[in-house]
Every structure is written in C-alpha cells, then in structure tokens.
PDB file of C-alpha atoms and ligand atoms in Angstrom:
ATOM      1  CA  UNK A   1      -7.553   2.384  20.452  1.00  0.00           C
ATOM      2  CA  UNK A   2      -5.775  -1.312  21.034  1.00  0.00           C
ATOM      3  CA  UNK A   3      -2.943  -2.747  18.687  1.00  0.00           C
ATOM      4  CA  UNK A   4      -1.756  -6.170  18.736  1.00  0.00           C
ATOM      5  CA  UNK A   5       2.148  -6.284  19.863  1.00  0.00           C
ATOM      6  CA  UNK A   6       2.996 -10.154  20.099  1.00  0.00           C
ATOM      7  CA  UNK A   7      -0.073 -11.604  19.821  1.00  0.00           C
ATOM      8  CA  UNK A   8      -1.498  -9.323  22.889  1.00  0.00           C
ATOM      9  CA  UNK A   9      -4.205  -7.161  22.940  1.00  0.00           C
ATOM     10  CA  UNK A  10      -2.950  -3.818  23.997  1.00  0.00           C
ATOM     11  CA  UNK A  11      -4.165  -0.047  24.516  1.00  0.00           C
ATOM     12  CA  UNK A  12      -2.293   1.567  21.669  1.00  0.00           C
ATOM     13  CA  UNK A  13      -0.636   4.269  24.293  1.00  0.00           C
ATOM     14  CA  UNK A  14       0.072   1.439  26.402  1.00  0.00           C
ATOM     15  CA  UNK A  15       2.701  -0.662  24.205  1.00  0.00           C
ATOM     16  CA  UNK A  16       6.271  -0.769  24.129  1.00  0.00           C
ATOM     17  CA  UNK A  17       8.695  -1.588  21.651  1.00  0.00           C
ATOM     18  CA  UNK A  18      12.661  -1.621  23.064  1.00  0.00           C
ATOM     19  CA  UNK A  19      14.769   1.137  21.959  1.00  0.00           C
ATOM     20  CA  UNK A  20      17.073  -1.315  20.225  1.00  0.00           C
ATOM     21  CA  UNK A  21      14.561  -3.098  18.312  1.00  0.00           C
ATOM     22  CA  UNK A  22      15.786  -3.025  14.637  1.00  0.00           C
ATOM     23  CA  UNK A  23      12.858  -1.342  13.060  1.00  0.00           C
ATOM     24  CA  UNK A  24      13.448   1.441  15.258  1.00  0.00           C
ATOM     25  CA  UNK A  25      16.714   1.674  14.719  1.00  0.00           C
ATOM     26  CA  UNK A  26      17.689   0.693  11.063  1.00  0.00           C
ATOM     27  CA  UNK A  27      14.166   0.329   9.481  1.00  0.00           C
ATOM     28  CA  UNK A  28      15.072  -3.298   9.576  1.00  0.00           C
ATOM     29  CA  UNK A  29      11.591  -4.295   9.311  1.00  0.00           C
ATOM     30  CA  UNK A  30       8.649  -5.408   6.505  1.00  0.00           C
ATOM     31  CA  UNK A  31       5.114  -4.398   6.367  1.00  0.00           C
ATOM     32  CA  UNK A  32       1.513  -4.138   4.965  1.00  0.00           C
ATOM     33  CA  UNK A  33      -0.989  -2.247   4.995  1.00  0.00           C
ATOM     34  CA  UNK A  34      -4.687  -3.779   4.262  1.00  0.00           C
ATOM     35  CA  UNK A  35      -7.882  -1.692   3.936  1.00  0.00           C
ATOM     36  CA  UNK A  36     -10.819  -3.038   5.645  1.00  0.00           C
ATOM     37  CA  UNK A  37     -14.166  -2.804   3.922  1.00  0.00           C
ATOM     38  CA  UNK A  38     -17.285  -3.098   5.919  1.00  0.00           C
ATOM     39  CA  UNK A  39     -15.500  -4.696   8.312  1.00  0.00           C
ATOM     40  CA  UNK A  40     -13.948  -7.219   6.012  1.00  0.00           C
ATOM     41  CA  UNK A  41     -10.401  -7.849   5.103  1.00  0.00           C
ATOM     42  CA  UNK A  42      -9.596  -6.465   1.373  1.00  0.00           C
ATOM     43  CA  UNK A  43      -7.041  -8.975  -0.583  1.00  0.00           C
ATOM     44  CA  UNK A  44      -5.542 -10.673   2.870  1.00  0.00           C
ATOM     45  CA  UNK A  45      -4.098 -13.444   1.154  1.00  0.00           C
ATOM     46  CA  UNK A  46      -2.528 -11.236  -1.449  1.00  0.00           C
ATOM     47  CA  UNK A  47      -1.091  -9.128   1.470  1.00  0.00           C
ATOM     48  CA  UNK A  48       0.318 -12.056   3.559  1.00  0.00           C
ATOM     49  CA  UNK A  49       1.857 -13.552   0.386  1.00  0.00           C
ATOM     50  CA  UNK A  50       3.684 -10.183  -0.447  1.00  0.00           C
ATOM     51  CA  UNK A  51       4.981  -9.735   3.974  1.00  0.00           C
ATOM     52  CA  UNK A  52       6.315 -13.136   2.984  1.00  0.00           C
ATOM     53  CA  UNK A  53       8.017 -12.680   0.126  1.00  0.00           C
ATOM     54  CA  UNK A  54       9.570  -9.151   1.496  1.00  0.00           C
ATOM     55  CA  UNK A  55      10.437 -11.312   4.620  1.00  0.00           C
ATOM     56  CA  UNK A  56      12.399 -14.341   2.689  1.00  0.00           C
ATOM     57  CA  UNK A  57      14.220 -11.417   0.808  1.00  0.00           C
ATOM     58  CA  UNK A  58      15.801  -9.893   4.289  1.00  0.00           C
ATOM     59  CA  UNK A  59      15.757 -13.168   6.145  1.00  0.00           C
ATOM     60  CA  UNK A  60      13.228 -12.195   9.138  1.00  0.00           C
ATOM     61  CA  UNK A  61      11.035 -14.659   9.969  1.00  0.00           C
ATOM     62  CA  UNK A  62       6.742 -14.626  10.038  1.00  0.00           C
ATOM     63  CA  UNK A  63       6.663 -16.107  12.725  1.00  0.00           C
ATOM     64  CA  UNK A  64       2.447 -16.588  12.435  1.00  0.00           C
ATOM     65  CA  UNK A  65       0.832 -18.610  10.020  1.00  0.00           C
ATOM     66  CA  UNK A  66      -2.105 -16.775   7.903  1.00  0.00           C
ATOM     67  CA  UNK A  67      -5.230 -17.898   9.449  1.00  0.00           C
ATOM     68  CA  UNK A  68      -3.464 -16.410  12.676  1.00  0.00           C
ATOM     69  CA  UNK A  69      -3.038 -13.348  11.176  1.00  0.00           C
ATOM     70  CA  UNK A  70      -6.479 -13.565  10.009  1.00  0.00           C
ATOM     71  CA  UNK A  71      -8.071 -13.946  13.671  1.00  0.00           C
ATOM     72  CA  UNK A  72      -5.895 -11.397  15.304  1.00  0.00           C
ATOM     73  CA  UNK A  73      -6.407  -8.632  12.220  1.00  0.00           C
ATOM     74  CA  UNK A  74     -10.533  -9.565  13.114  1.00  0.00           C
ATOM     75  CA  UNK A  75     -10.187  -9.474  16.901  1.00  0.00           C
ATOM     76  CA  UNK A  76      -8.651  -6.143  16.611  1.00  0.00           C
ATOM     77  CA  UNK A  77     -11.226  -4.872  14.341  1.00  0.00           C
ATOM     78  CA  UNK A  78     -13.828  -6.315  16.165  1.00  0.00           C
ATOM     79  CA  UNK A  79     -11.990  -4.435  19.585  1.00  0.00           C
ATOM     80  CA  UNK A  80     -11.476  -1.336  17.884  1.00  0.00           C
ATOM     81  CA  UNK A  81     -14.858  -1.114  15.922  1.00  0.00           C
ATOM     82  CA  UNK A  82     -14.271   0.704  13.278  1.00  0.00           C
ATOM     83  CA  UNK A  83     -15.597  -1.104   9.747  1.00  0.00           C
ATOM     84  CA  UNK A  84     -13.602   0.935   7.457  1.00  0.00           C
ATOM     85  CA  UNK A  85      -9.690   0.745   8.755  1.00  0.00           C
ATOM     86  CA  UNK A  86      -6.043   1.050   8.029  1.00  0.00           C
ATOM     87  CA  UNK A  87      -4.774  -2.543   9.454  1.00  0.00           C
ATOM     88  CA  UNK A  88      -1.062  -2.524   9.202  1.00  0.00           C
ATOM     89  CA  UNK A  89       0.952  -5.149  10.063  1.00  0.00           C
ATOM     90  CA  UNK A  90       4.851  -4.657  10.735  1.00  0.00           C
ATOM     91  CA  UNK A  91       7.702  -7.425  10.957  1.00  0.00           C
ATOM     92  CA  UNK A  92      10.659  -6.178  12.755  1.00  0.00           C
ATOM     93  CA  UNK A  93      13.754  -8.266  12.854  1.00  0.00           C
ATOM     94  CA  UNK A  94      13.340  -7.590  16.556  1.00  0.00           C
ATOM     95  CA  UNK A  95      15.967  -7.194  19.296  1.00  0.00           C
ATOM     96  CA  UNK A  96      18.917  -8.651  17.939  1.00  0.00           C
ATOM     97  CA  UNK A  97      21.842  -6.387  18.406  1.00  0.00           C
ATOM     98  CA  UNK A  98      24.289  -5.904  15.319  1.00  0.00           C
ATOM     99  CA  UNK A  99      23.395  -9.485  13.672  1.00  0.00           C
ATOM    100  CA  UNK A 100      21.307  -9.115  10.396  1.00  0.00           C
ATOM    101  CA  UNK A 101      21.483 -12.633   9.361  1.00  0.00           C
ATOM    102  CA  UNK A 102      19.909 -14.140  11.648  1.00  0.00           C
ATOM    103  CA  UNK A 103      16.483 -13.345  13.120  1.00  0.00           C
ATOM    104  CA  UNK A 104      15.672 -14.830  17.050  1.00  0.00           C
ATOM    105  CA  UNK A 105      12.794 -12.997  18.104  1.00  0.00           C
ATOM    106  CA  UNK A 106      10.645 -10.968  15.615  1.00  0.00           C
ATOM    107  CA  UNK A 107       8.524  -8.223  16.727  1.00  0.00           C
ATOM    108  CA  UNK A 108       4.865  -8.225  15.320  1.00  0.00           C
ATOM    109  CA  UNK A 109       2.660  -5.283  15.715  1.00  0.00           C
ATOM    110  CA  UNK A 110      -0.691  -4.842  14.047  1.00  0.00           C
ATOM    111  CA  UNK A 111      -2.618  -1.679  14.074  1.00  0.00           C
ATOM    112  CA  UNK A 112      -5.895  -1.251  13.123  1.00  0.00           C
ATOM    113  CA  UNK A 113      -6.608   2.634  12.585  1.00  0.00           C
ATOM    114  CA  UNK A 114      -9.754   4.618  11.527  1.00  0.00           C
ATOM    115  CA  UNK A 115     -10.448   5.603   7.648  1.00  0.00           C
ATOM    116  CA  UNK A 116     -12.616   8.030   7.029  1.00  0.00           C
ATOM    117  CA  UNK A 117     -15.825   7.169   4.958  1.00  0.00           C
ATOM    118  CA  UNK A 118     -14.118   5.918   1.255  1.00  0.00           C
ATOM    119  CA  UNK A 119     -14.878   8.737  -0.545  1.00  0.00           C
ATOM    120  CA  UNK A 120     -13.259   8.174  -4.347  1.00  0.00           C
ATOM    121  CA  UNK A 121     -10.973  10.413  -5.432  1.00  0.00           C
ATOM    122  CA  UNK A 122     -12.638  13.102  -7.858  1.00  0.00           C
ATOM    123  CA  UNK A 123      -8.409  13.421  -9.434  1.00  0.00           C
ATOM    124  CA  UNK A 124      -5.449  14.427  -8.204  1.00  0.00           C
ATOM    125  CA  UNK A 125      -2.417  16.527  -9.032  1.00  0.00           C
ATOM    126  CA  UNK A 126       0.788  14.847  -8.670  1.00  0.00           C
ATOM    127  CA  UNK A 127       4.517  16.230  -9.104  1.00  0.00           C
ATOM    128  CA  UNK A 128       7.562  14.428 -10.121  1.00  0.00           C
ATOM    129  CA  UNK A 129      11.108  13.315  -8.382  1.00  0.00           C
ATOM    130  CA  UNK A 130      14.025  11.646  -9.719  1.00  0.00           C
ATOM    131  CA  UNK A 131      14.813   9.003  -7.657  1.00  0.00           C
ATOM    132  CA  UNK A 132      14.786   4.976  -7.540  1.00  0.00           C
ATOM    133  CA  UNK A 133      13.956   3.038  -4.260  1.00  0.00           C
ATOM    134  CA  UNK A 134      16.184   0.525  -3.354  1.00  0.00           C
ATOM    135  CA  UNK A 135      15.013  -3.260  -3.562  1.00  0.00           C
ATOM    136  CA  UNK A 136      12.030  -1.407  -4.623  1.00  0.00           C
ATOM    137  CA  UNK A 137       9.934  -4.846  -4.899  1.00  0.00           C
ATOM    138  CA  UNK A 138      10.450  -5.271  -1.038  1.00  0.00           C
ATOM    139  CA  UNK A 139       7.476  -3.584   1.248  1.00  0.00           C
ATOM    140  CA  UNK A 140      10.065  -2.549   4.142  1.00  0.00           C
ATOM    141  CA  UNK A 141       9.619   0.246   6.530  1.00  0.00           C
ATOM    142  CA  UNK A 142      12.624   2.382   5.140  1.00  0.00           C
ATOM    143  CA  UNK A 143      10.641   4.481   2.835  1.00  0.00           C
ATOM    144  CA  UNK A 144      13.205   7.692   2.620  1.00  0.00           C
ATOM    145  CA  UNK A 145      13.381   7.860  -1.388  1.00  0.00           C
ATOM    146  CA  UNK A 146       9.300   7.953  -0.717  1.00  0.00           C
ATOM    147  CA  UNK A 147       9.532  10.635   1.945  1.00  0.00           C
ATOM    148  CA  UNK A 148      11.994  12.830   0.233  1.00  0.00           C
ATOM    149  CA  UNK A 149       9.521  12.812  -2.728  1.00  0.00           C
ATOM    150  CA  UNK A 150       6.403  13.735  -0.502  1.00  0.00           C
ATOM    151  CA  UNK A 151       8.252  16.810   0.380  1.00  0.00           C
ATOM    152  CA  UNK A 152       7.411  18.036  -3.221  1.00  0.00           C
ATOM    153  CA  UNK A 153       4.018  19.868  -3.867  1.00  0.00           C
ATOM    154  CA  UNK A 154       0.416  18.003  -5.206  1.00  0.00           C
ATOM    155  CA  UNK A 155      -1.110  15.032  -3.337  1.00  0.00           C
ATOM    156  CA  UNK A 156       1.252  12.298  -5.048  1.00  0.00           C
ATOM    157  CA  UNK A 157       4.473  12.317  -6.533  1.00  0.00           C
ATOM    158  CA  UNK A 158       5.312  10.305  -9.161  1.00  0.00           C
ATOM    159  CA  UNK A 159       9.430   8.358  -9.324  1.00  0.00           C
ATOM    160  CA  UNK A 160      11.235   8.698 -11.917  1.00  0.00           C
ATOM    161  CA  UNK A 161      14.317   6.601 -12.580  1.00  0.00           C
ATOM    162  CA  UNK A 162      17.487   6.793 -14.495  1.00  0.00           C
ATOM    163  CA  UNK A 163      16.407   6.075 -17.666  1.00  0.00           C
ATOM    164  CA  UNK A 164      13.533   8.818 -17.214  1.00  0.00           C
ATOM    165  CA  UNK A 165      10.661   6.148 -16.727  1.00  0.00           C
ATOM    166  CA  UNK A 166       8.275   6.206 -14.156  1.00  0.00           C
ATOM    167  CA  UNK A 167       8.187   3.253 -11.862  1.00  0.00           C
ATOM    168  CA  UNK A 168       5.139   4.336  -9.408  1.00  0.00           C
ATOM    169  CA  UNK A 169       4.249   6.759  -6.959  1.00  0.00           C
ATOM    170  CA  UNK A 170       5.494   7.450  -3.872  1.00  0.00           C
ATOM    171  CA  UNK A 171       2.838   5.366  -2.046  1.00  0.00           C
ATOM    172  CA  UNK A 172       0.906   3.708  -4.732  1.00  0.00           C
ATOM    173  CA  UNK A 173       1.390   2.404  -8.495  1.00  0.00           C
ATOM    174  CA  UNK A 174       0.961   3.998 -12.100  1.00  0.00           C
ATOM    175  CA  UNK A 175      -1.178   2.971 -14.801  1.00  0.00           C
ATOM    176  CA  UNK A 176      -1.264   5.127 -18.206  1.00  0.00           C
ATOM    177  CA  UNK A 177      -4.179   4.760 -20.594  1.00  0.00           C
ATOM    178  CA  UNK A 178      -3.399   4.294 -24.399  1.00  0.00           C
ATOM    179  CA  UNK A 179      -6.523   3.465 -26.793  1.00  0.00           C
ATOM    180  CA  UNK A 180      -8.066   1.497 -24.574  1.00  0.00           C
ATOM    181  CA  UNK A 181      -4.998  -0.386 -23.038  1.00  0.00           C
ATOM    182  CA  UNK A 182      -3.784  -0.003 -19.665  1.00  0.00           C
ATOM    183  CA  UNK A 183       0.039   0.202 -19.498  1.00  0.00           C
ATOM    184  CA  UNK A 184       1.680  -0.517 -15.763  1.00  0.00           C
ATOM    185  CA  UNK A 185       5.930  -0.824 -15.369  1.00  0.00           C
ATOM    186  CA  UNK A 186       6.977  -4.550 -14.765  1.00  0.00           C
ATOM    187  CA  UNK A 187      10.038  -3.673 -12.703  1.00  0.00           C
ATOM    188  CA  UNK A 188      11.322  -0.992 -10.287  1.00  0.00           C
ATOM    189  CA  UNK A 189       8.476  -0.956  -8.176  1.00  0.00           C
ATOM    190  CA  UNK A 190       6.001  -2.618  -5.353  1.00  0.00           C
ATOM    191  CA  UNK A 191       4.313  -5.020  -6.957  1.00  0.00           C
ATOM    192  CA  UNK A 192       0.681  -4.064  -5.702  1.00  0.00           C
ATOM    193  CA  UNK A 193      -2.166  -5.525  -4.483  1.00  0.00           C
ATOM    194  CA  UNK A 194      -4.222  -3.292  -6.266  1.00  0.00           C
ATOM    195  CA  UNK A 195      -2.350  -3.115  -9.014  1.00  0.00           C
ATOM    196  CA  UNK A 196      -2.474  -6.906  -9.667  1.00  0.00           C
ATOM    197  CA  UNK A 197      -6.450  -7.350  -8.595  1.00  0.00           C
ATOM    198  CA  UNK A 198      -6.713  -4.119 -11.599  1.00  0.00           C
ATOM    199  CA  UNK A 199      -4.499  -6.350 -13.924  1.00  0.00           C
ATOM    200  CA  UNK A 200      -6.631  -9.673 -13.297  1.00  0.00           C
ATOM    201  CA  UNK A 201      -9.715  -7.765 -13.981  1.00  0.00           C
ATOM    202  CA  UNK A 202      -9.015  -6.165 -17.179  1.00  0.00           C
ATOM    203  CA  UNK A 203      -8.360  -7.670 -20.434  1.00  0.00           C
ATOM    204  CA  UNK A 204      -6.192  -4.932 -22.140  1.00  0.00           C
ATOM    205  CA  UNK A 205      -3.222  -4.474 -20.348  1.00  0.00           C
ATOM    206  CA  UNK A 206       0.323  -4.513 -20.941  1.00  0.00           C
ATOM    207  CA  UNK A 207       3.487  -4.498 -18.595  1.00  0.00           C
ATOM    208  CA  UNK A 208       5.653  -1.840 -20.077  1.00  0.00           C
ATOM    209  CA  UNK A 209       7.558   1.338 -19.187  1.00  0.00           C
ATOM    210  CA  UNK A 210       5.885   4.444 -18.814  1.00  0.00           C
ATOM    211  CA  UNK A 211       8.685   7.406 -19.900  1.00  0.00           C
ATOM    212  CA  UNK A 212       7.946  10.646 -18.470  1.00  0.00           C
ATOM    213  CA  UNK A 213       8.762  12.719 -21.878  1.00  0.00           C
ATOM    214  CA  UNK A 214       5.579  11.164 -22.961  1.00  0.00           C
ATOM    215  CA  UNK A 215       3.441  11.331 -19.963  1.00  0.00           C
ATOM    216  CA  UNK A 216       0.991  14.372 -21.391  1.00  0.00           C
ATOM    217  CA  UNK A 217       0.684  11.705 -24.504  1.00  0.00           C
ATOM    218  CA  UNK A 218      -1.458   9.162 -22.716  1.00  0.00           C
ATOM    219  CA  UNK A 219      -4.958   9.389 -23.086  1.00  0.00           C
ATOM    220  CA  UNK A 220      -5.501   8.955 -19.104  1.00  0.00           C
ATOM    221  CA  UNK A 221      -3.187   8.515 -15.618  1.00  0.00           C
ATOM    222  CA  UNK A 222      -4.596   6.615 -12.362  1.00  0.00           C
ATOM    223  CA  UNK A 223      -2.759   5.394  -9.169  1.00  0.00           C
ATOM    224  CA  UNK A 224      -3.801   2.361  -7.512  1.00  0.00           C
ATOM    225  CA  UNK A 225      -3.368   1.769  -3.684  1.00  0.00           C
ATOM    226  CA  UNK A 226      -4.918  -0.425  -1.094  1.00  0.00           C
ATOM    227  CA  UNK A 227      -6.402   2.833   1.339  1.00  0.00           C
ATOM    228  CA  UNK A 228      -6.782   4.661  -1.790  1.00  0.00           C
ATOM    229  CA  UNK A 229      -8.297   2.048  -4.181  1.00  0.00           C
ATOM    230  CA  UNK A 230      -8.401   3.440  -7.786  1.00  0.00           C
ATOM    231  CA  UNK A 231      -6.985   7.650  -7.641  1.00  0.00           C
ATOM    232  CA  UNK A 232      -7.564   9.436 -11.060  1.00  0.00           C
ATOM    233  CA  UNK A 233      -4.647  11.470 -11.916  1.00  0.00           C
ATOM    234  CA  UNK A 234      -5.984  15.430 -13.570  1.00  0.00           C
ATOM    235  CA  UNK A 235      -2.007  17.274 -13.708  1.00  0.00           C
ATOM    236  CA  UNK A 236       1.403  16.097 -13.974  1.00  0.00           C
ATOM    237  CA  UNK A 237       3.719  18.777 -12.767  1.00  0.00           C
ATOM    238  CA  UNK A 238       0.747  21.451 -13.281  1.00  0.00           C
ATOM    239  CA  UNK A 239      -0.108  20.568 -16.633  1.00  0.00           C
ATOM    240  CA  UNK A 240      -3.187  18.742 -17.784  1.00  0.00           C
ATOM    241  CA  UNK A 241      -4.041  14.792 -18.472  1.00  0.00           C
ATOM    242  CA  UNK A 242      -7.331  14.049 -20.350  1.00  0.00           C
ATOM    243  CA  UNK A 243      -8.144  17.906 -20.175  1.00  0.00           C
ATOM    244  CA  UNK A 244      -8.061  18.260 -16.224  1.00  0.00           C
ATOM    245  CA  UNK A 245     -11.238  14.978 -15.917  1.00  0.00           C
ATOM    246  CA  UNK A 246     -11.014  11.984 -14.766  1.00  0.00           C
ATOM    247  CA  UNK A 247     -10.995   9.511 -18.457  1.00  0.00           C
ATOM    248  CA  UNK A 248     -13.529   7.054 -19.341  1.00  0.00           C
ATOM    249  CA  UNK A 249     -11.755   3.981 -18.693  1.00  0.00           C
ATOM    250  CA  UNK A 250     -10.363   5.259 -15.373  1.00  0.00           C
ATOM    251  CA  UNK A 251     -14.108   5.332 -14.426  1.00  0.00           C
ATOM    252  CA  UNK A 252     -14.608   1.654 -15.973  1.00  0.00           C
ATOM    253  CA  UNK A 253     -11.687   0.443 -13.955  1.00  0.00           C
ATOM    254  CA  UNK A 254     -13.515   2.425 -11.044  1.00  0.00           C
ATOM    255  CA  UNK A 255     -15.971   0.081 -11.091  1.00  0.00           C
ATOM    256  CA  UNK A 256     -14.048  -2.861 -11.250  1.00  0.00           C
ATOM    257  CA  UNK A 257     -13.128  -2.758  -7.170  1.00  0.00           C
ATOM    258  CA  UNK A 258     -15.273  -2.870  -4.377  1.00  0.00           C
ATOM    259  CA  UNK A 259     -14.296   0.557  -2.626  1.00  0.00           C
ATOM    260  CA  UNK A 260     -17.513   2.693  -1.611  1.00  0.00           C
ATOM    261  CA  UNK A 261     -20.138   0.230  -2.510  1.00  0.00           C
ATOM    262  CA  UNK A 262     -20.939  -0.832   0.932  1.00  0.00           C
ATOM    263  CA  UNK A 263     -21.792   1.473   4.001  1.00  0.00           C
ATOM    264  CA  UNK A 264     -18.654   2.118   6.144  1.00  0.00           C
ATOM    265  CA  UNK A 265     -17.830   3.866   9.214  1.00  0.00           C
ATOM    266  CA  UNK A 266     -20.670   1.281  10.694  1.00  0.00           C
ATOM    267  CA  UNK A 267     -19.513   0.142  13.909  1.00  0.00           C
ATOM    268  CA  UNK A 268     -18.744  -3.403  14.314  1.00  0.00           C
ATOM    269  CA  UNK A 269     -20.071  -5.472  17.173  1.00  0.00           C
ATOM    270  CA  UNK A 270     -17.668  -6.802  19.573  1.00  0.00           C
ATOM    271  CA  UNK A 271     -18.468 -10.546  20.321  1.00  0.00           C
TER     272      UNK A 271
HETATM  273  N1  LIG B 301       1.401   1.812  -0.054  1.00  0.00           N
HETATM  274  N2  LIG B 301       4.102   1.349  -4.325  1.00  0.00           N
HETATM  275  C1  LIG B 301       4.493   1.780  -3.089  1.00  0.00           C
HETATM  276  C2  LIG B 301       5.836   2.400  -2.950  1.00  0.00           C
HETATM  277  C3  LIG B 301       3.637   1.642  -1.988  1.00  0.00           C
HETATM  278  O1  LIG B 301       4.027   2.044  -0.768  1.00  0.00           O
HETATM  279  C4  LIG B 301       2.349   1.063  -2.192  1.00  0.00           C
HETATM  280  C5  LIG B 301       1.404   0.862  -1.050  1.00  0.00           C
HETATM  281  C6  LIG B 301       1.973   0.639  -3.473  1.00  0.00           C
HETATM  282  C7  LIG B 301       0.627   0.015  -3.753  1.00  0.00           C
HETATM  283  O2  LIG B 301       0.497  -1.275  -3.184  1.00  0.00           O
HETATM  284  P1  LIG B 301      -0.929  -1.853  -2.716  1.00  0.00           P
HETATM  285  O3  LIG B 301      -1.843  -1.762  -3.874  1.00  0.00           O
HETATM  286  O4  LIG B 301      -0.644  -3.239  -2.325  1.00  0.00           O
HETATM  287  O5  LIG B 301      -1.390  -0.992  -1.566  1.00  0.00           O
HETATM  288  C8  LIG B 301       2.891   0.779  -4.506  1.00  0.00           C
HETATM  289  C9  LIG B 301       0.547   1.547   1.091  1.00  0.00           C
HETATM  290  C10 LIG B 301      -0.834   2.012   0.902  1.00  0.00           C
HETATM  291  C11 LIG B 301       1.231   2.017   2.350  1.00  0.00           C
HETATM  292  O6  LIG B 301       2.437   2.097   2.355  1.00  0.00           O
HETATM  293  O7  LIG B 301       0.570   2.225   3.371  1.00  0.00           O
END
C-alpha cells in the first residue's frame, strides 16, 4: 500500500514522519476523512472546505490548493486500486519546535486505505458518555473525549454534555426522528459532511437539541458518517428505539445517499 507524504508517492511502510513533528507529539494537527465510492471522491469539496476551516481556526497552513488535492487523492487511488477506500488526509503543523503560532513547514499525508464492500448498517446499539469535546467544530487529530467514550460497550457511543443533551457520537452525528421531522444539534459538534448533504436533501428538518431524558421518546435514532453513510440506531443504553427496527424514515433518508448503489471493491486501473 502507498500514501502520499509531501506530495510523494510512497510505500506506506516506507514513510517517515520526524519524532518532533507536532501531530505526533501534541495532536497539533487537522484532518479528513473521505469515502471513495466506485472509485470516486464522495463530497471532496465539502471535505476540503471543512480541513480549511479547522486549519484557519489553529493557524496551520493548507499548503495545496483543492484541485491538487484532488489529483493526488486520484493518483493514490488509482496506485492503490482499491474503488471503495478510506482516503484521509492529515495537516500537521509540522516540525516547528515549541512555536504554535506560527506554521513554516506543514506536513501532509494522505492515505488511501481499503473498505470493505459498503454493506448498510442493519442498526446498531450505542451507549452513552458524559463528556464535551473541546472546539468540538474543529476536525483535529486529538480525539481523547472520543476515545475515552469508545471504551464503553455497543458499536457507537453517543456524548452527552452538561446540560444532558446529546451533541453526536463519538465518530459520527445524531439525528432523532419526531413525526416526520428530523431533529440534528446546531452546536457542540462536527459539523458533518453527511450530516449537511442529509439536511440539504430533506425538507423537514430542524436544528435543535436532542436531551437524553427524552431519547426513548423519538420515534427513530440514525448516525450519519462519511465511511458509515446513514447507521440506524435499534438501543440506547440497552433499551429499545422504534421497537429494536430500523424506522421508516431512517430507510427514506437511506435512500437519499449514494452508499451501496454501485459495485465496489472493483479494482481500479492504474493509468
Ligand atoms: N468521523 N462527529 C465526529 C466527532 C466525527 O469524527 C465525524 C466523522 C462526524 C461525521 O462527519 P462526516 O459526516 O463529515 O464524516 C461527526 C470520521 C468518519 C472519522 O473521524 O474518520
């Protein structure tokens, strides 16, 4: 497998970031992560927007404009072959000793790993953690409220903040059902990719907090993420939402993304 490390084609076990590079060593560093689908690139623009606006936040600079990222993200895919992939960019302030304000060198890495065939999510059981994630609207590498809440049991775990409201998952973002409107928080989380293509496409939706005293009261829960695409949620905490099946509208908003339509797993031809 080959990444890109800046702007060169590399065998994955082959590159080398410096010990004192600031992702390493402070997760002083942005990122994205972008599904592929049949070989194409799902929401790029939407991505490169967001690595931007996480980057003008902490002051490290893109240093590659987005039809670059573009050609290197499809070299790579092309190199690696895969049509269905993880493609993750990272944006580390680089080498640059103790200084945080400033940003001379920025390391870029892109990866482009192997998905398995989409297969969507038949519902998932999720758990709950207290805890809010700093700067939360920022996609940077230091994800420890995130890990500390995957430690729990179930396949996501939902955050809960200090007013008892959900703000998303650990790795994705929450939408509750409510006679036919979907409801999504407005603040306290990632603003998502999928969350905003979901919000485009439907007409009844509302930004609004989501308390977890209520959660069993919605009529259906689904997480949104860019690998993931639309993930049905069955049990909060063990008990269940909609009676253990995935709702109605869940399935309608199913259909609304492109996930599983086309064959994947094809390979791709190198040029
Ligand atoms: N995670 N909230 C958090 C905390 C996330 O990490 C993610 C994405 C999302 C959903 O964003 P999007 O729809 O743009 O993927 C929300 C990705 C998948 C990751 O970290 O790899």
């Amino acid at each position: 497998m080959h990444v890109i490390l800046n702007k060169k084609l590399v065998l994955a076990r082959k590159a080398v970031i410096s010990i004192s590079d600031h992702g390493f060593k402070f997760g002083d560093a942005i990122y994205e992560t972008i599904r592929t689908l049949d070989g194409k690139q799902w929401l790029l623009s939407e991505h490169l927007k967001r690595l931007r606006a996480s980057a003008k936040v902490v002051g490290i600079r893109v240093p590659y404009t987005n039809a670059e990222f573009s050609r290197l993200i499809e070299r790579l895919i092309k190199k690696n072959g895969y049509a269905e992939s993880r493609v993750r960019i990272t944006v580390t302030r680089g080498n640059n000793g103790f200084d945080f304000l400033t940003c001379k060198k920025p390391l870029v890495l892109i990866e482009a790993t192997k998905l398995p065939r989409f297969k969507q999510s038949e519902g998932i059981s999720v758990s709950v953690f207290h805890v809010e994630r700093p700067a939360a609207g920022i996609k940077s590498t230091s994800m420890l409220p995130s890990i500390l809440a995957r430690r729990n049991p179930g396949e996501e775990t939902l955050l809960v903040d200090r007013y008892g409201n959900i703000t998303e998952g650990s790795f994705s973002n929450i939408f509750a059902v409510k006679g036919g409107t979907i409801i999504t928080p407005k603040e306290g989380m990632l603003e998502g990719t999928t969350r905003n293509f979901v919000l485009k496409k439907y007409n009844k939706t509302k930004e609004a907090s989501i308390p977890l005293k209520n959660i069993h009261k919605y009529d259906e829960i689904f997480l949104t993420s860019s690998t993931k695409g639309v993930i049905p949620v069955i049990k909060v905490d063990g008990k269940p939402i909609n009676n253990g099946k995935i709702g109605e509208l869940t399935k309608q908003i199913i259909k609304l993304l492109p996930y599983g339509t086309k064959k994947s797993h094809k390979k791709v031809k190198i040029r």
